[in-house]
Tab-separated table of C-alpha atoms and ligand atoms in Angstrom:
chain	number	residue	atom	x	y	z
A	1245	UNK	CA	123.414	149.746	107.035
A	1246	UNK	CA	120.033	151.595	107.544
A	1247	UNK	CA	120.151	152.459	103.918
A	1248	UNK	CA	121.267	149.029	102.877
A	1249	UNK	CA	118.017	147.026	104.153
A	1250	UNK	CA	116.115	150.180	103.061
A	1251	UNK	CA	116.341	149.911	99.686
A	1252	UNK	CA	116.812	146.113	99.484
A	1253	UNK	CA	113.267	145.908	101.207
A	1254	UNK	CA	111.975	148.077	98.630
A	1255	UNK	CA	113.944	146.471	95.292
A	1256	UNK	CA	112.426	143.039	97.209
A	1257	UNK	CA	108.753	144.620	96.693
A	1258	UNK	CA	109.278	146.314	93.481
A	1259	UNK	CA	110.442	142.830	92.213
A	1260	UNK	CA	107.454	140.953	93.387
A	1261	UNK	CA	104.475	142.882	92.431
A	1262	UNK	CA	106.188	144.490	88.964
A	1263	UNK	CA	108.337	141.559	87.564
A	1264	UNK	CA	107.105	138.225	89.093
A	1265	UNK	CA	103.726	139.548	88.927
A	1266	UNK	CA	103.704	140.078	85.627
A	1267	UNK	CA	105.384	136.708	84.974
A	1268	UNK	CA	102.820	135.321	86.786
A	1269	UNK	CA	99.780	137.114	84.941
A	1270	UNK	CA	102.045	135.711	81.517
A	1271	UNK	CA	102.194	132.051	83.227
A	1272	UNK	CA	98.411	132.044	83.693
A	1273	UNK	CA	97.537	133.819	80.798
A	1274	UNK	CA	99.468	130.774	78.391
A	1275	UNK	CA	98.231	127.890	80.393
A	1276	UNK	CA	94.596	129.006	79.906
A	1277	UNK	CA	95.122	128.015	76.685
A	1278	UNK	CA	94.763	124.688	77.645
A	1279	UNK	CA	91.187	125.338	77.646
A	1280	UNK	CA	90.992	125.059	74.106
A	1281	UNK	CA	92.736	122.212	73.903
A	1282	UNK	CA	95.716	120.866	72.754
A	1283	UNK	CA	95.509	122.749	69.645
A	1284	UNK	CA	95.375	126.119	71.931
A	1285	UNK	CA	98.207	125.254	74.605
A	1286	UNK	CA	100.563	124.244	71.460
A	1287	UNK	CA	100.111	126.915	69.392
A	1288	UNK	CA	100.330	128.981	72.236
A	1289	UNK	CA	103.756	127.670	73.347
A	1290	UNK	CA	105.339	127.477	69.801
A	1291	UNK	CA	104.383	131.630	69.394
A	1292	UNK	CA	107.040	131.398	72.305
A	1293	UNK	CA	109.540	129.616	70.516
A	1294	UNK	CA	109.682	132.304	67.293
A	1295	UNK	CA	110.966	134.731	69.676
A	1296	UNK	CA	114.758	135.032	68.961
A	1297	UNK	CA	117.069	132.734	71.226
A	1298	UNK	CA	119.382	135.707	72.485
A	1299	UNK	CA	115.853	137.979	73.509
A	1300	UNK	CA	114.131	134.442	74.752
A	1301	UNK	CA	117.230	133.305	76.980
A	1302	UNK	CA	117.922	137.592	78.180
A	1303	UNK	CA	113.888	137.093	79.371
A	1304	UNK	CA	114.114	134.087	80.691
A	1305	UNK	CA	117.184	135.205	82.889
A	1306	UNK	CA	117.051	138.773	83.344
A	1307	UNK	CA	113.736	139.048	83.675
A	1308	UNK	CA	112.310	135.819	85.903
A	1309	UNK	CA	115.744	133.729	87.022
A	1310	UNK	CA	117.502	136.824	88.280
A	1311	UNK	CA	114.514	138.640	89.885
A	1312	UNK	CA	112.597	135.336	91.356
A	1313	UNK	CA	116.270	134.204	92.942
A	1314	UNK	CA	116.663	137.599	94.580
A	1315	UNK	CA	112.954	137.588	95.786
A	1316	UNK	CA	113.312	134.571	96.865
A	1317	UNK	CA	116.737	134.539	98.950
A	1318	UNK	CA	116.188	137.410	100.156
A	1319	UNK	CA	112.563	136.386	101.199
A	1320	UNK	CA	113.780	133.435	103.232
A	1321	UNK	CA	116.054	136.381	104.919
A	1322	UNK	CA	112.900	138.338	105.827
A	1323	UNK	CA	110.513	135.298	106.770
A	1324	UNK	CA	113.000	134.104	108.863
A	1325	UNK	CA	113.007	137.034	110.862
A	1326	UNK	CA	109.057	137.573	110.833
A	1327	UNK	CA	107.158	138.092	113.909
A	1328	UNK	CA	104.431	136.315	113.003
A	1329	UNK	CA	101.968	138.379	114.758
A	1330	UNK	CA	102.226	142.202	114.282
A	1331	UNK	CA	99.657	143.250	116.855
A	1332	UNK	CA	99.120	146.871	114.869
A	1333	UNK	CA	97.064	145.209	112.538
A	1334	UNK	CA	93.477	143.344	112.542
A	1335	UNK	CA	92.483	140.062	112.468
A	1336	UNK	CA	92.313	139.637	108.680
A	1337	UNK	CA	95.467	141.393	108.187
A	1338	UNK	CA	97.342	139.002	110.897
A	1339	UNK	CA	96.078	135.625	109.189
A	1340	UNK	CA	96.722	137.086	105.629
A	1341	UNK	CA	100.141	137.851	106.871
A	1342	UNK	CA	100.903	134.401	108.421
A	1343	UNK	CA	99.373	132.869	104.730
A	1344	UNK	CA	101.753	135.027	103.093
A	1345	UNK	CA	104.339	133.293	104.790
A	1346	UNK	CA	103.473	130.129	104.437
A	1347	UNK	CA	103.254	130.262	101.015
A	1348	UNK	CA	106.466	131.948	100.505
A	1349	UNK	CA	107.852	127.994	102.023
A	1350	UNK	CA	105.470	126.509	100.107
A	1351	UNK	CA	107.161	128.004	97.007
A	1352	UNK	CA	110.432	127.789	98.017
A	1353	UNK	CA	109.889	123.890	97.074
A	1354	UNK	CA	107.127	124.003	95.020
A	1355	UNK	CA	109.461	126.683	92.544
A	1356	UNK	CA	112.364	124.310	92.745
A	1357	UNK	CA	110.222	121.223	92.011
A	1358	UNK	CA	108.492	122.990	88.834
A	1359	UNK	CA	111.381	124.900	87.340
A	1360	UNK	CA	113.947	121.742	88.038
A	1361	UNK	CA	111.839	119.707	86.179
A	1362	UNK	CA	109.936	120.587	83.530
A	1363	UNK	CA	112.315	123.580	82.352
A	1364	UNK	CA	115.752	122.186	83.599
A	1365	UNK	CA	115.457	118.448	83.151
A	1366	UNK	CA	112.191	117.935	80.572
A	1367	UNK	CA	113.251	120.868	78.073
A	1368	UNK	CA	116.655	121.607	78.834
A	1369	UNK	CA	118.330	118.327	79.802
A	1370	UNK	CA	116.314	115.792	77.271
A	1371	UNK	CA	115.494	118.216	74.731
A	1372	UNK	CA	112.090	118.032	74.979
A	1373	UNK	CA	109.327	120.392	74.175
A	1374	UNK	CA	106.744	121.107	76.713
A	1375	UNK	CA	103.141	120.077	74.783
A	1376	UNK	CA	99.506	119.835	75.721
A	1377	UNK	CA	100.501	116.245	75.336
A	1378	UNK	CA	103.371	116.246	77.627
A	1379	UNK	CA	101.616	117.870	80.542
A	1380	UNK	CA	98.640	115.397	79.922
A	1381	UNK	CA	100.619	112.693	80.444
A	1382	UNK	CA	102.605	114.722	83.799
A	1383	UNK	CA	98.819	115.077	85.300
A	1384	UNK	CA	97.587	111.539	84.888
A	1385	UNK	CA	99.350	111.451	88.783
A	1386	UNK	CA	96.252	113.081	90.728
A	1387	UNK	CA	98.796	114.015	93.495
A	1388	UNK	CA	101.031	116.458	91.093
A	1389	UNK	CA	97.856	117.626	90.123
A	1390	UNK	CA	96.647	118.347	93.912
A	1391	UNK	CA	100.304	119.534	94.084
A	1392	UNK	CA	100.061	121.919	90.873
A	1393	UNK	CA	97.064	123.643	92.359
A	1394	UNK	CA	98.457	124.257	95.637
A	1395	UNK	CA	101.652	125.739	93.698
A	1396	UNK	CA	99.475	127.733	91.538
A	1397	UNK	CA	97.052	128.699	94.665
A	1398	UNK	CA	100.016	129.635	96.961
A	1399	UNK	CA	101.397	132.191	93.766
A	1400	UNK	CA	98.471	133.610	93.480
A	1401	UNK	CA	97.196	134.401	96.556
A	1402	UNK	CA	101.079	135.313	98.263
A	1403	UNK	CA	101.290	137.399	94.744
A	1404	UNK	CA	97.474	138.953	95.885
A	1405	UNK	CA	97.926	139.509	99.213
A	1406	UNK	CA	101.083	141.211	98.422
A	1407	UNK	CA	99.301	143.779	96.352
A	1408	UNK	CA	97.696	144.851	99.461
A	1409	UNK	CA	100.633	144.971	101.432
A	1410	UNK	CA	102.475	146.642	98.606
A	1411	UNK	CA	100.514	149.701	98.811
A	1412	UNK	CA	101.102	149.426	102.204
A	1413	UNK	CA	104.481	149.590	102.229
A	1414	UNK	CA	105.100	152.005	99.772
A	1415	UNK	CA	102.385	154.356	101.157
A	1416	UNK	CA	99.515	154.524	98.246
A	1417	UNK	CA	96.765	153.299	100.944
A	1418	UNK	CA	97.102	155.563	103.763
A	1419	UNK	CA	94.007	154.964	106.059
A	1420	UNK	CA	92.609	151.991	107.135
A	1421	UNK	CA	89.327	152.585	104.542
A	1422	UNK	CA	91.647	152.559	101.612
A	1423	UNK	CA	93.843	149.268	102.675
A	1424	UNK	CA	90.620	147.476	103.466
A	1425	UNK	CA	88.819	148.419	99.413
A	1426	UNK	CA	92.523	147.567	97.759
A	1427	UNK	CA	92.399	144.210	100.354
A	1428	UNK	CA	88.797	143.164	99.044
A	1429	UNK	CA	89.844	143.936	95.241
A	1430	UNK	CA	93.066	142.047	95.526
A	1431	UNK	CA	91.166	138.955	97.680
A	1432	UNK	CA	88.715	139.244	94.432
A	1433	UNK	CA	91.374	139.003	91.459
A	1434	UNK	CA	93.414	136.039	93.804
A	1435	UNK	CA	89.798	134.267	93.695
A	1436	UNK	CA	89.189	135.007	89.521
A	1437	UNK	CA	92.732	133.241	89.168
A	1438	UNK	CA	92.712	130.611	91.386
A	1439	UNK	CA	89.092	129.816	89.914
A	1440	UNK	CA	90.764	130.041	85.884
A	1441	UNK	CA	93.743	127.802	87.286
A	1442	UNK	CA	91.260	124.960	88.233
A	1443	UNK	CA	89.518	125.575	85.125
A	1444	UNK	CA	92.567	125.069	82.740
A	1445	UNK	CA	93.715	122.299	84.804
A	1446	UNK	CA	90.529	120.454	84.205
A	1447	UNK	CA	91.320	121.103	80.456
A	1448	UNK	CA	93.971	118.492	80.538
A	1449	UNK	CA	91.103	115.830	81.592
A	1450	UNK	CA	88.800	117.038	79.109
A	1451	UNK	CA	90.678	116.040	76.058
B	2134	HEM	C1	110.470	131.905	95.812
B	2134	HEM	C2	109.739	131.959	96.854
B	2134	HEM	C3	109.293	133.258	97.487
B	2134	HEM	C4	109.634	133.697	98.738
B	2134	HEM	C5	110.536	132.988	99.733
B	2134	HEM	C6	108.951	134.951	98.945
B	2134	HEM	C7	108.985	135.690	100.113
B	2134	HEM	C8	108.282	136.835	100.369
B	2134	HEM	C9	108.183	137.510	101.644
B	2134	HEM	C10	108.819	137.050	102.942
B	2134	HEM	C11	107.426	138.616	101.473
B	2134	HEM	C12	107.018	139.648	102.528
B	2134	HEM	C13	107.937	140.832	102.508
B	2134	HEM	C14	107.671	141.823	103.617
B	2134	HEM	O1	106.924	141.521	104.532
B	2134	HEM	O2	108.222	142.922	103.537
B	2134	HEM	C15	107.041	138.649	100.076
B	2134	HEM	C16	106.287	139.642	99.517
B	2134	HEM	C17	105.837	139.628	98.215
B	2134	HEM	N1	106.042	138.640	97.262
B	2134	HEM	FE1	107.154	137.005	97.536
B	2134	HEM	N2	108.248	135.268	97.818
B	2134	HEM	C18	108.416	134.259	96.889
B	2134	HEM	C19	107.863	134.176	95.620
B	2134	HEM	C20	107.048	135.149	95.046
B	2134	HEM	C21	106.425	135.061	93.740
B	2134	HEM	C22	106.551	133.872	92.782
B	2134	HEM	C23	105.721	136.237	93.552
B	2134	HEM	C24	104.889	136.667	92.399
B	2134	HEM	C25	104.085	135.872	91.794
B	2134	HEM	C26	105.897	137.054	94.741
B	2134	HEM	C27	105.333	138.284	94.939
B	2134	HEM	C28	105.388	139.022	96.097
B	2134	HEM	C29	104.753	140.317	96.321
B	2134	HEM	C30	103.931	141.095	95.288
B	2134	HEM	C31	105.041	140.696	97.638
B	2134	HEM	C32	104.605	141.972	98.361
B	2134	HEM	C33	105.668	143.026	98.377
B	2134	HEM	C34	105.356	144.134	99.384
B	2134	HEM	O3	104.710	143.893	100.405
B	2134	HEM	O4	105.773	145.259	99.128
B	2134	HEM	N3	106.703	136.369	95.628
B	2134	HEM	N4	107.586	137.556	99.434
């Protein structure tokens, strides 16, 4: 049983930081091309659609559905049993660690939300392709924009802060010097993203 949450604790981190991280770093990467416009975010998103159906659809599930559903569920599992306040730790560490949970709720919905609708219903269930155009026409509600940026925000920093906490747990920062320099460079990139998510998002009133 020891063994059990053992390694499901570590498959849990190993699937944030390596899989969904990189599917975030993708995500943001291929909306930023909504800076350029509508000609960027389009071609951008029809590259997408020359990759084979079998590979696209094997990415798609074995690479976010699988992974982000396991994260997930078994995330709720873990939050559920947080102690919110692990008394080992300072005061950053304690607030960062009551943010990370937050957001992981905060995704819960906001994931649903996002992935229901524009890839379920939008492109799978009307056959529609997602376009600069579309999403233009999505964000002319200012609260699913104030709702996209929190989405976005809550990613990045519970993705950031879990950098940190990843070394952490799998013992790369060892003293307290070392967790604080990986905690100020991860606290750095989650403020470089969240700064290039507003950006791109302000594409869509730009154009
Ligand atoms: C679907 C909603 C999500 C839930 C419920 C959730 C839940 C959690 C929880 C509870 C932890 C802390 C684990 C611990 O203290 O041992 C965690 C860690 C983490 N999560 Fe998530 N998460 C979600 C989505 C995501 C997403 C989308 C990403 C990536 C963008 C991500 C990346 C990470 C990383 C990198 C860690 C740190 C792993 C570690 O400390 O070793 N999570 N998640």
């Amino acid at each position: 049983m020891f063994h059990t949450t053992f390694y499901l604790r570590r498959l849990h981190s190993i699937c944030g930081l390596l899989v969904l991280g990189m599917v975030l770093f993708e995500h943001i990467f291929t909306n930023s091309m909504a800076i350029f416009g509508p000609e960027g975010l389009n071609t951008a998103l029809e590259m997408m659609e020359l990759i084979p159906k079998p590979i696209f659809y094997g990415l798609e599930i074995g690479g976010i559905a699988v992974p982000l559903l396991f994260h997930g569920i078994y995330g709720i599992y873990i939050a559920l049993q947080a102690k919110n306040n692990p008394g080992n730790y300072g005061y950053v560490r304690n607030i960062n660690f009551a943010i990370q949970r937050w957001t992981a709720w905060f995704l819960v919905v906001f994931l649903v939300w996002h992935v229901g609708y524009l890839r379920c219903y939008v492109k799978g269930v009307t056959g529609t392709p997602i376009s600069f155009e579309l999403l233009q026409n999505f964000f002319q509600n200012p609260i699913v924009v104030i709702l996209y940026i929190l989405g976005m925000w809550a990613a990045i920093f519970h993705f950031c802060n879990g950098i940190t906490t990843f070394c952490m747990t799998w013992g790369i920062t060892k003293g307290p010097r070392a967790q604080k320099a990986v905690g100020c460079i991860s606290m750095m990139l989650c403020a470089a993203l969240c700064a290039v998510t507003v950006i791109f998002m302000a594409s869509y009133f730009m154009y």
